[in-house]
XYZ file of C-alpha atoms in Angstrom:
723
model
C 16.076 16.635 6.506
C 12.589 15.072 7.373
C 12.378 13.587 10.840
C 10.722 10.508 10.968
C 10.706 8.525 7.671
C 13.412 6.574 6.147
C 14.535 6.152 2.622
C 12.436 9.319 1.417
C 14.883 11.767 1.172
C 14.134 12.618 -2.302
C 10.758 14.080 -1.021
C 12.096 15.673 2.003
C 15.888 16.779 1.520
C 16.283 20.386 2.264
C 19.916 20.916 1.062
C 19.987 19.999 -2.013
C 16.131 20.486 -1.967
C 13.760 17.134 -2.418
C 10.519 17.460 -4.173
C 8.534 18.657 -1.786
C 10.301 22.298 -1.297
C 10.289 22.512 -4.484
C 6.727 22.733 -5.427
C 5.494 24.015 -2.224
C 8.152 26.695 -2.091
C 9.249 26.397 1.744
C 11.475 24.090 3.594
C 10.246 21.312 5.629
C 9.468 22.476 9.182
C 10.750 25.726 8.289
C 9.013 29.048 7.408
C 11.639 29.543 5.115
C 10.822 30.268 0.928
C 12.320 28.099 -1.432
C 12.540 28.453 -5.247
C 9.650 27.053 -7.117
C 11.137 23.764 -9.956
C 7.871 25.090 -11.694
C 7.045 28.342 -10.982
C 4.070 28.717 -13.488
C 2.063 25.171 -12.465
C 3.882 22.611 -10.452
C 2.652 18.691 -11.823
C -0.144 16.938 -9.921
C 1.801 14.445 -7.855
C 0.148 10.989 -7.123
C 2.179 8.324 -5.171
C 1.222 4.870 -6.351
C 1.804 1.168 -5.334
C 0.868 -1.096 -3.370
C -0.362 -1.191 0.364
C 2.362 -0.864 2.826
C 4.761 1.344 1.003
C 4.594 4.186 3.169
C 1.984 6.127 0.801
C -0.089 7.582 3.759
C 3.204 8.117 5.939
C 4.248 10.439 3.243
C 1.461 12.061 3.652
C 1.354 12.730 7.243
C 4.856 13.966 7.184
C 4.392 16.449 4.052
C 1.132 17.671 6.450
C 3.323 17.707 9.556
C 5.970 19.373 7.507
C 3.862 22.217 6.679
C 1.135 22.820 8.697
C 1.567 26.506 10.306
C 3.619 27.506 7.445
C 1.295 27.770 4.495
C -2.387 25.798 4.118
C -2.678 22.524 4.416
C -5.175 20.125 4.341
C -5.579 16.300 4.233
C -8.624 14.162 3.216
C -8.408 10.625 3.714
C -10.817 9.292 0.758
C -11.285 6.191 2.651
C -13.101 7.708 5.732
C -16.582 6.656 6.515
C -17.791 10.181 5.745
C -17.144 10.154 1.927
C -19.310 6.712 1.718
C -22.582 7.654 2.412
C -24.341 11.015 3.830
C -25.773 11.399 6.984
C -28.864 9.623 8.029
C -31.499 12.826 7.913
C -29.459 14.027 4.808
C -31.185 13.170 1.249
C -28.569 11.982 -1.139
C -30.080 13.999 -4.145
C -28.094 16.862 -2.081
C -24.963 15.152 -1.241
C -21.587 13.505 -2.712
C -18.265 12.415 -1.628
C -16.457 15.278 -3.537
C -18.827 17.709 -2.214
C -18.525 16.383 1.035
C -14.192 16.659 0.339
C -14.342 20.175 -0.983
C -15.975 21.227 2.757
C -13.338 18.518 5.019
C -10.397 20.116 2.492
C -11.676 23.570 3.471
C -12.144 23.788 6.823
C -8.311 22.884 7.308
C -7.208 25.446 4.700
C -8.664 27.975 6.510
C -6.852 27.359 9.311
C -4.361 30.467 9.952
C -0.675 30.148 9.221
C 2.414 31.859 10.284
C 2.465 36.027 9.613
C -1.033 35.602 7.832
C -4.619 35.220 9.023
C -7.457 32.641 8.017
C -8.471 32.313 4.508
C -12.172 32.779 3.900
C -13.852 30.579 1.044
C -17.236 32.954 0.333
C -17.557 31.099 -3.399
C -17.116 27.556 -2.368
C -19.176 28.728 0.627
C -22.417 30.000 -1.569
C -22.350 26.814 -3.954
C -22.231 24.673 -1.187
C -25.197 26.282 0.116
C -27.348 25.926 -3.353
C -26.484 22.614 -3.200
C -27.683 21.643 0.467
C -30.472 23.313 -0.139
C -31.606 21.013 -2.592
C -32.131 18.217 -0.110
C -34.506 20.908 2.313
C -38.094 20.118 0.904
C -39.026 18.565 4.148
C -35.990 19.339 7.016
C -36.734 20.486 10.019
C -35.244 24.506 11.076
C -32.769 22.519 13.004
C -31.171 20.574 10.812
C -30.994 23.175 8.072
C -29.377 25.698 10.674
C -26.670 22.930 11.338
C -25.802 22.334 7.815
C -25.578 26.175 7.132
C -23.572 27.323 10.103
C -21.031 24.583 9.350
C -20.891 25.445 5.420
C -20.428 29.336 6.694
C -18.207 28.899 9.271
C -15.828 26.480 7.804
C -14.281 25.510 10.775
C -16.695 23.991 13.316
C -13.731 24.564 16.618
C -12.175 27.485 14.810
C -11.459 30.970 16.305
C -14.834 32.574 14.325
C -17.071 30.942 16.596
C -16.786 33.604 19.503
C -16.261 36.712 17.450
C -17.495 38.604 15.034
C -17.649 36.193 12.233
C -19.638 33.570 13.992
C -22.481 35.997 14.843
C -22.684 36.691 11.172
C -22.903 33.377 10.507
C -25.820 33.166 12.864
C -27.217 35.527 10.787
C -27.266 34.288 7.826
C -28.433 30.748 8.881
C -31.558 32.124 10.235
C -32.363 34.078 7.137
C -31.908 31.230 5.076
C -33.498 29.084 7.526
C -36.283 31.412 7.575
C -36.316 31.459 3.674
C -36.008 27.707 3.214
C -39.258 27.481 5.481
C -41.513 29.806 4.208
C -43.904 29.585 1.271
C -41.690 30.966 -1.105
C -39.301 28.478 -3.755
C -37.194 26.900 -1.397
C -33.671 27.117 -3.045
C -33.948 30.117 -4.611
C -35.225 31.762 -1.229
C -31.795 30.186 0.515
C -29.391 31.308 -2.355
C -31.221 34.513 -2.045
C -30.822 35.011 1.587
C -27.733 33.425 1.205
C -26.385 36.091 -1.504
C -27.318 39.034 0.132
C -25.854 37.966 3.476
C -22.491 37.683 1.671
C -22.520 40.751 0.141
C -24.103 42.537 3.457
C -21.445 40.880 5.882
C -18.348 41.721 3.779
C -17.329 44.954 2.641
C -14.221 44.271 0.532
C -14.083 44.193 -2.892
C -12.511 40.750 -3.380
C -15.379 38.944 -1.090
C -18.078 41.307 -3.254
C -16.895 40.229 -6.319
C -16.702 36.179 -4.787
C -20.780 36.771 -4.199
C -21.302 37.480 -8.080
C -18.660 34.873 -9.228
C -21.795 32.708 -10.567
C -22.985 34.682 -13.137
C -20.439 32.785 -15.514
C -21.761 29.406 -14.693
C -23.392 28.291 -18.061
C -26.963 29.564 -19.036
C -26.752 32.197 -16.018
C -27.225 34.606 -18.415
C -24.939 36.838 -16.272
C -27.118 36.362 -13.085
C -25.198 34.823 -10.034
C -29.075 33.644 -8.543
C -29.857 31.676 -11.704
C -26.385 30.488 -11.844
C -26.319 29.048 -8.223
C -29.802 27.451 -9.308
C -28.697 25.666 -12.230
C -25.875 24.649 -9.995
C -28.304 22.860 -7.419
C -30.301 21.528 -10.088
C -27.461 19.970 -11.843
C -26.321 18.207 -8.588
C -29.721 16.601 -8.324
C -30.080 15.206 -11.587
C -27.218 13.218 -11.126
C -24.445 11.508 -13.464
C -22.886 13.769 -16.275
C -24.717 16.847 -14.819
C -23.371 16.270 -11.230
C -20.166 15.841 -12.134
C -20.724 19.040 -14.094
C -21.833 20.917 -10.953
C -19.005 19.307 -8.974
C -16.348 20.594 -11.104
C -17.499 24.133 -10.461
C -17.402 23.734 -6.866
C -13.896 22.532 -7.062
C -13.124 25.687 -9.369
C -14.936 28.000 -6.823
C -12.638 26.181 -3.804
C -9.611 27.096 -5.845
C -10.596 30.179 -7.205
C -11.182 31.517 -3.244
C -7.560 30.124 -2.459
C -6.001 32.582 -5.394
C -7.927 35.018 -4.430
C -6.709 35.005 -0.722
C -3.366 35.044 -2.585
C -4.028 38.329 -4.884
C -2.900 41.925 -3.759
C 0.482 42.959 -2.719
C 0.343 42.267 1.060
C -0.827 38.596 0.805
C 2.007 38.098 -1.602
C 4.132 39.284 1.293
C 2.626 37.259 4.092
C 2.104 33.847 2.798
C 4.892 32.460 1.969
C 4.712 28.793 -0.286
C 1.855 27.306 -2.083
C -1.385 25.841 -0.269
C -0.796 22.006 -0.059
C -4.004 19.569 -0.607
C -3.335 16.070 0.322
C -5.589 13.258 -1.002
C -4.944 9.839 0.441
C -6.418 6.378 -1.060
C -7.320 8.612 -4.150
C -8.352 5.418 -5.606
C -11.480 5.580 -3.953
C -14.354 8.431 -4.370
C -14.378 11.226 -4.114
C -10.554 11.140 -5.259
C -11.007 10.342 -8.776
C -13.959 13.177 -9.136
C -11.434 15.719 -8.011
C -8.133 14.715 -9.656
C -10.123 15.085 -13.042
C -11.547 18.393 -12.402
C -8.354 19.592 -11.389
C -6.412 17.741 -14.433
C -8.690 19.376 -16.808
C -8.982 22.876 -15.501
C -5.456 23.043 -15.543
C -5.337 21.778 -19.242
C -8.056 24.501 -20.579
C -5.467 27.130 -18.943
C -7.663 27.453 -15.530
C -4.766 28.577 -13.326
C -4.303 27.532 -9.329
C -1.991 28.001 -6.792
C -2.278 24.673 -5.295
C 0.341 21.941 -4.647
C -1.600 19.008 -4.974
C -0.061 15.472 -3.802
C -2.128 12.298 -3.757
C -1.676 8.371 -2.908
C -3.379 5.918 -4.292
C -3.221 2.151 -4.706
C -2.215 0.197 -8.102
C -0.264 2.146 -10.782
C -3.216 4.156 -12.864
C -1.981 3.237 -15.782
C -5.826 2.958 -17.145
C -6.991 5.828 -15.082
C -4.103 8.341 -16.268
C -2.631 7.012 -19.082
C -0.612 10.368 -20.298
C 0.827 10.618 -16.757
C 4.642 10.803 -16.420
C 6.363 8.341 -14.228
C 9.279 8.642 -12.352
C 11.026 6.487 -9.476
C 11.266 8.380 -6.324
C 15.370 8.148 -6.690
C 14.836 10.198 -10.743
C 12.915 13.328 -9.339
C 15.138 13.631 -6.157
C 16.802 16.737 -7.813
C 14.352 17.544 -10.537
C 11.260 16.167 -12.043
C 11.960 16.639 -15.650
C 8.063 17.300 -16.108
C 6.353 19.054 -19.034
C 2.716 18.235 -19.903
C 0.918 18.378 -23.388
C -2.749 18.296 -24.440
C -3.582 15.796 -22.591
C -5.151 16.297 -19.071
C -3.463 13.415 -17.834
C -0.493 14.840 -18.852
C -0.404 17.044 -15.605
C 0.179 14.487 -13.687
C 3.174 12.876 -12.179
C 2.903 9.604 -11.148
C 5.838 8.553 -8.412
C 6.504 5.316 -7.621
C 7.331 4.647 -4.112
C 10.321 2.257 -3.734
C 11.222 -0.298 -0.827
C 13.357 0.183 1.980
C 16.580 -0.660 1.865
C 18.635 -3.035 4.210
C 19.954 -0.073 5.721
C 17.095 1.533 6.166
C 15.135 -1.330 8.049
C 18.740 -1.691 10.380
C 17.836 1.820 11.768
C 14.114 0.849 11.925
C 14.483 -1.792 13.716
C 17.145 -0.286 16.316
C 15.062 2.376 16.549
C 11.844 0.777 17.710
C 14.269 -1.796 19.542
C 16.303 0.252 21.481
C 15.174 -1.022 24.846
C 14.925 -4.506 23.748
C 18.019 -7.183 22.875
C 17.370 -8.830 19.427
C 19.260 -11.485 17.313
C 22.385 -9.187 15.363
C 20.746 -11.027 12.256
C 17.118 -10.028 12.947
C 17.395 -6.509 10.623
C 18.898 -8.517 7.571
C 16.122 -11.389 8.187
C 13.548 -8.872 8.157
C 14.129 -6.947 4.976
C 14.411 -10.597 3.547
C 10.733 -11.747 4.410
C 9.379 -7.954 4.006
C 11.153 -7.085 0.852
C 11.883 -3.795 2.260
C 7.953 -3.287 2.871
C 7.674 -0.243 5.296
C 4.687 -1.324 7.146
C 5.735 -5.097 7.265
C 9.537 -3.581 8.625
C 7.721 -1.642 11.343
C 5.285 -3.911 12.889
C 7.566 -6.672 13.160
C 10.319 -4.564 14.945
C 7.186 -3.586 17.302
C 6.455 -7.113 18.054
C 10.230 -7.563 18.215
C 9.963 -4.592 21.290
C 6.844 -6.182 22.419
C 7.312 -10.029 22.442
C 8.702 -11.844 25.582
C 12.137 -12.966 25.714
C 13.150 -15.806 23.497
C 11.070 -15.111 20.443
C 13.201 -14.179 18.105
C 12.820 -15.603 14.767
C 10.250 -14.033 12.380
C 7.758 -16.890 12.502
C 7.444 -16.564 16.432
C 6.933 -12.431 16.244
C 4.441 -13.165 13.335
C 2.648 -15.143 15.542
C 3.476 -12.882 18.925
C 0.160 -10.740 19.492
C 0.980 -7.189 18.644
C -0.772 -4.305 20.659
C -0.666 -1.368 17.901
C -2.127 1.140 20.386
C -3.185 1.800 23.515
C -7.052 1.700 22.733
C -6.786 -1.282 20.289
C -6.572 -5.025 21.709
C -3.757 -7.242 21.158
C -3.834 -9.523 17.932
C -1.171 -11.814 16.392
C 0.957 -9.104 14.205
C 0.655 -11.422 10.795
C -3.654 -10.469 11.542
C -2.653 -7.278 11.880
C -0.392 -7.430 8.417
C -3.100 -8.442 6.602
C -5.800 -6.380 7.569
C -3.549 -3.801 6.112
C -1.952 -5.493 3.163
C -4.966 -7.058 1.378
C -8.659 -6.210 0.953
C -10.486 -7.415 3.978
C -13.398 -8.387 1.994
C -11.123 -11.133 -0.089
C -9.039 -12.290 3.244
C -10.332 -16.131 3.228
C -10.195 -16.789 -0.811
C -7.162 -14.852 -0.756
C -5.733 -17.295 2.072
C -6.645 -20.212 0.200
C -5.250 -19.431 -3.134
C -2.430 -18.185 -1.695
C -0.833 -21.857 -2.712
C -1.947 -21.537 -6.047
C 0.713 -21.166 -9.259
C -1.581 -20.323 -11.638
C -5.150 -20.069 -12.288
C -5.680 -23.742 -13.047
C -4.416 -24.860 -9.665
C -6.083 -21.977 -8.006
C -9.652 -23.004 -9.056
C -9.124 -26.803 -8.047
C -8.177 -25.459 -4.708
C -11.290 -22.975 -4.695
C -13.414 -26.058 -5.390
C -11.638 -27.515 -2.784
C -11.841 -25.370 0.323
C -14.120 -22.503 -1.033
C -18.048 -22.089 -1.493
C -19.599 -22.873 -4.913
C -20.512 -19.621 -5.439
C -16.591 -18.885 -5.972
C -15.799 -20.439 -9.535
C -13.472 -19.882 -12.506
C -14.785 -16.214 -13.183
C -14.348 -15.352 -9.050
C -10.783 -16.455 -9.554
C -9.719 -14.030 -12.636
C -11.618 -11.249 -10.975
C -9.916 -11.459 -7.909
C -6.306 -11.985 -10.090
C -7.678 -8.712 -12.001
C -8.258 -7.257 -8.387
C -4.337 -8.145 -6.988
C -3.508 -6.597 -9.944
C -4.712 -3.475 -9.651
C -3.974 -3.001 -5.757
C -0.022 -2.599 -7.155
C 0.706 -6.027 -6.052
C 3.350 -7.867 -8.570
C 2.102 -10.527 -10.665
C 4.628 -13.113 -10.865
C 4.569 -16.103 -13.141
C 4.347 -19.474 -10.989
C 3.001 -17.269 -8.098
C -1.301 -16.433 -7.615
C -0.025 -13.949 -5.054
C 2.899 -12.656 -6.699
C 4.027 -10.558 -3.649
C 6.188 -13.207 -1.745
C 5.672 -10.997 1.830
C 2.079 -11.010 1.302
C 2.005 -14.355 0.211
C 4.080 -15.646 3.481
C 1.478 -14.211 5.774
C -1.602 -15.561 4.074
C 0.418 -19.081 4.276
C 0.656 -18.859 7.722
C -2.647 -17.954 8.124
C -3.896 -20.671 6.120
C -1.553 -23.373 8.378
C -3.331 -21.450 11.357
C -6.721 -21.595 9.805
C -8.014 -24.774 11.410
C -7.280 -26.180 14.913
C -6.591 -29.149 13.176
C -4.699 -27.792 10.097
C -7.081 -29.498 7.942
C -7.408 -26.948 5.548
C -3.401 -26.710 5.367
C -3.181 -30.300 4.377
C -6.574 -30.398 2.187
C -4.703 -27.203 -0.011
C -1.644 -29.096 -0.313
C -3.041 -32.442 -1.161
C -5.403 -30.758 -3.708
C -2.303 -29.138 -5.663
C -0.588 -32.509 -5.493
C -3.295 -34.289 -7.114
C -3.733 -31.435 -9.588
C -0.266 -32.012 -10.662
C -0.152 -35.394 -12.328
C 2.781 -36.609 -14.362
C 6.550 -36.666 -14.817
C 6.526 -33.175 -16.043
C 4.939 -31.977 -13.087
C 7.243 -33.715 -10.296
C 8.856 -30.495 -8.857
C 4.973 -29.138 -8.206
C 4.169 -32.486 -6.586
C 7.369 -32.773 -4.624
C 6.960 -29.264 -3.243
C 3.487 -29.782 -2.105
C 4.567 -32.924 -0.426
C 7.617 -31.102 0.937
C 5.106 -28.779 2.390
C 3.033 -31.682 4.168
C 6.565 -32.839 5.543
C 7.122 -35.533 3.039
C 10.719 -35.277 1.808
C 11.244 -39.039 0.724
C 10.225 -38.219 -2.912
C 11.885 -35.229 -3.092
C 15.349 -36.706 -2.177
C 14.754 -39.539 -4.046
C 13.528 -37.146 -7.289
C 17.034 -34.630 -6.877
C 19.314 -37.917 -6.425
C 18.057 -39.812 -9.630
C 18.081 -36.778 -11.909
C 21.645 -35.463 -10.551
C 23.806 -37.025 -12.633
C 21.820 -36.615 -15.889
C 19.863 -32.711 -15.705
C 21.469 -30.182 -16.230
C 23.583 -28.311 -13.702
C 21.348 -25.052 -13.892
C 18.177 -26.819 -14.619
C 18.905 -29.086 -11.546
C 19.656 -26.091 -9.256
C 16.361 -24.488 -9.832
C 14.291 -27.250 -9.111
C 16.275 -27.648 -5.933
C 15.595 -24.635 -5.395
C 11.829 -24.499 -6.105
C 10.856 -27.741 -4.333
C 13.197 -26.440 -1.092
C 10.642 -23.412 -1.264
C 7.990 -25.441 0.285
C 6.796 -23.597 3.706
C 7.482 -25.465 6.973
C 5.404 -27.080 8.919
C 5.281 -30.410 10.944
C 3.697 -33.053 9.549
C -0.017 -33.944 11.127
C -1.850 -36.891 11.544
C -5.045 -38.007 10.384
C -6.492 -36.805 13.964
C -4.601 -32.992 13.813
C -1.811 -34.072 16.374
C 1.853 -32.822 15.618
C 4.013 -36.246 15.850
C 7.264 -34.943 14.888
C 7.844 -32.977 18.461
C 8.789 -28.966 18.137
C 12.087 -28.981 17.076
C 13.146 -28.086 13.724
C 14.033 -31.147 12.618
C 15.545 -29.753 9.210
C 18.363 -28.441 10.923
C 19.594 -31.717 12.267
C 19.082 -33.028 9.079
C 21.078 -30.541 7.162
C 23.731 -31.311 9.712
C 24.047 -35.214 9.385
C 23.146 -36.038 12.720
C 20.484 -37.947 11.590
C 21.938 -39.649 8.577
C 22.318 -43.310 10.602
C 18.876 -43.120 11.145
C 17.843 -43.009 7.656
C 19.805 -45.405 5.393
C 19.322 -45.287 1.781
C 17.274 -47.649 0.108
C 18.714 -50.215 -1.418
C 20.158 -50.499 -4.757
C 21.081 -46.606 -4.773
C 24.307 -44.915 -4.554
C 24.466 -44.054 -0.422
C 26.722 -41.293 -0.171
C 25.215 -39.410 -3.185
C 21.791 -40.235 -1.464
C 22.258 -38.827 2.184
C 24.559 -35.708 0.344
C 21.314 -34.989 -1.174
C 18.719 -35.483 1.603
C 21.174 -32.754 3.650
C 21.728 -30.113 0.574
C 17.653 -30.235 0.244
C 16.640 -30.303 4.418
C 19.489 -27.129 4.432
C 18.204 -25.039 1.781
C 14.866 -25.552 3.115
C 15.899 -23.883 6.010
C 17.672 -21.308 4.645
C 15.492 -20.234 2.232
C 12.719 -20.633 5.051
C 12.101 -16.440 5.343
C 10.740 -17.167 9.091
C 13.887 -18.207 10.905
C 16.777 -16.659 11.278
C 19.673 -17.916 9.374
C 21.974 -20.590 11.059
C 25.923 -20.266 10.235
C 26.285 -23.915 11.012
C 23.990 -24.579 8.081
C 25.244 -21.872 5.855
C 28.636 -24.141 6.105
C 27.101 -27.389 5.608
C 25.456 -26.188 2.212
C 28.629 -24.362 1.256
C 30.379 -27.880 1.735
C 27.258 -30.177 0.125
C 27.751 -28.104 -2.964
C 31.427 -27.839 -3.684
C 31.283 -31.732 -2.930
C 28.796 -32.277 -5.686
C 30.942 -29.894 -7.958
C 33.516 -32.955 -8.023
C 30.624 -35.484 -9.104
C 30.076 -33.146 -12.111
C 32.691 -31.816 -14.118
C 30.843 -30.319 -16.839
C 28.815 -28.308 -14.579
C 31.768 -27.915 -11.860
C 31.893 -24.135 -12.572
C 28.364 -23.432 -11.725
C 27.770 -26.212 -8.836
C 31.062 -23.982 -7.312
C 29.749 -21.073 -7.629
C 26.535 -21.682 -5.714
C 28.413 -22.973 -3.195
C 30.103 -19.715 -2.625
C 26.486 -17.793 -3.290
C 23.818 -18.984 -1.898
C 25.795 -19.334 1.857
C 26.702 -15.570 1.421
C 22.869 -14.665 0.206
C 21.884 -17.000 3.435
C 23.771 -15.046 5.864
C 23.773 -11.540 4.485
C 19.565 -12.041 4.347
C 18.963 -12.108 0.844
C 16.728 -14.180 -1.522
C 19.404 -17.504 -2.757
C 17.860 -16.043 -6.237
C 19.823 -17.933 -8.997
C 22.377 -21.010 -9.144
C 25.385 -18.578 -9.086
C 26.770 -19.610 -12.592
C 30.228 -18.649 -13.203
C 29.795 -16.294 -15.982
C 27.498 -14.288 -14.076
C 24.267 -14.353 -15.939
C 21.364 -13.980 -14.783
C 19.164 -17.502 -14.172
C 16.443 -16.385 -16.779
C 13.806 -18.881 -17.495
C 14.349 -22.221 -19.206
C 13.142 -26.093 -19.751
C 13.553 -28.072 -16.679
C 12.081 -31.209 -15.465
C 8.621 -29.900 -14.925
C 8.351 -28.715 -18.504
C 6.932 -25.434 -17.134
C 7.891 -21.584 -18.900
C 7.203 -19.955 -15.633
C 9.819 -20.021 -13.687
C 8.627 -19.131 -10.198
C 11.699 -20.198 -8.369
C 13.947 -17.766 -10.320
C 11.637 -14.959 -8.592
C 11.135 -15.668 -5.170
C 12.580 -17.730 -2.364
C 10.084 -16.258 0.555
C 6.878 -18.458 0.287
C 7.309 -20.466 3.151
C 5.023 -19.948 5.816
C 6.907 -20.741 9.164
C 6.304 -23.807 11.493
C 5.263 -24.980 14.938
C 8.545 -24.879 16.436
C 10.754 -23.147 19.333
C 12.707 -21.421 16.140
C 9.265 -19.564 14.475
C 7.162 -20.022 17.484
C 4.090 -21.286 15.175
C 1.402 -23.354 17.163
């Protein structure tokens, strides 16, 4: 079984075997062979999904599980080394994919149990030819530095002090002499490299590698000419460069295949080499994936097990790929490719973690910290099972001072994720990892929006004039490409990310001006009786409760019970922050008044308006505040308020004989869900039907209240700790 990851047993299990041992042919963390599920050609596995689901953690665990047992390489395509060439290297002789092949080969070269170091003569020669295209005005020291890294393929490996290191130095000297001489630069460097490779190795395998480029298109059986063409195509850019890069990928895989050929290597090397690509949506990821899939489609086999991770669902990039959930591949892949290159890929969606996984993670991280018993379940409701969110919340709980127990308090507490990094508020650390940094400000403002129109209204009020309707649509598209769910009625569909953004919006200004402006803008954006629930939702976010109580009270006798309950939940899903006066001062104190109101402790201070049913008015007022509190994902559920919620709904059910069953069912389901750390989704119809879209007082088709209740922020009180 895997050692650190929770909820990923389908990948790492040993008995019965998970996906990793079936593809790699080795048991994780053991030098013991396992039968291949696909012995001739494994699928190219691509982990998909939004940020924070643990894709990078899975790749890191795969590397640790197989390092030292089989050749393993991990390349993060988002690293700076793949974004631009070094300052002294021309762009014409450098590409992200070329750099990635060098980095991958350096890692694959390391010795493993029972077998020595792998060499890459084909890839070496090709990379020298490409680098030579940028040596036109280079000094000899730079040429020597580039050549020696390519030839050694491990700057700090065991070669440097031995024969191979001395050989590499001799090759570099010859190449430098040829490149700085009076003859043709590229051809001179290539000729010196080929001669040195042929002289430096006597084995038939390396001799074959030195002439491998004879088969390069239009090389005419001449390896040197093939390499010159490769270098020229690389410098030409565009489709020509893609063609050259594909040949370099083939060279890497050919060298790996050669290292497993023969009787002795087959006896010494167990399993397949493993290449891991993180953030494969960024260059060099797409080019490497496409090259491997295309060659496999054309019958050019390799021995490598590839596992990549990328954000989004890759529907456009890999349209013919087989799609599976993690649980579906726990015992078999059921993968069969067809004629399309993308069918060679297996897209694997990582699911959120379960409530039990959350319980175990919080328990492990907070082993020496006393935390409330309901914290793990509340953390699971807030995060929706997002592994990153769960871990960082648990770490915040472990680092927070005594007395900070609510999730709002944990999100605003300062968190240090590493000894060499400064402590920052936990919600800022989470947002830095969960949303694109270049759009954090825009998303902070637009998180309160429900659709394109309301997002445009917020942009006009709080964002620069250059961010118009087209920018809003582009950002919506980006969120979908990132893998965030598309939820009707929510501009930001992921409830956890939306909660974090709303919290940041409230804390954006010392006087909370942006928070008030955003909600006032949306109140004005939804005029008319048909938009009542939207208006009331945003009024509640500003601490104004009277209109919401009046609307729910007046519509209770006539509205359909299911519609009325949906409207109640939608209005009460408003973020909870204390109201502030025009000067930005909190004039309601630091206590969470929702609990006091829900429990009836303030009834005497708020008599019903004249001419209305006082009993119904106060009951609806208590009920609204109870749901508002229990639907808030940033506070722990209060058992007393849950009991009061049950009682108030039960009493209301007696007033509506026709809707008695529905209201009575909600009186049981909602408190139970709140105590268990689950969203109070659906009104709890007696027939057990889902609370799907339907007409209501808002006249809207986008029943966002049925999709999540977790859009509340935290409040500046002693429960959430938000200031």
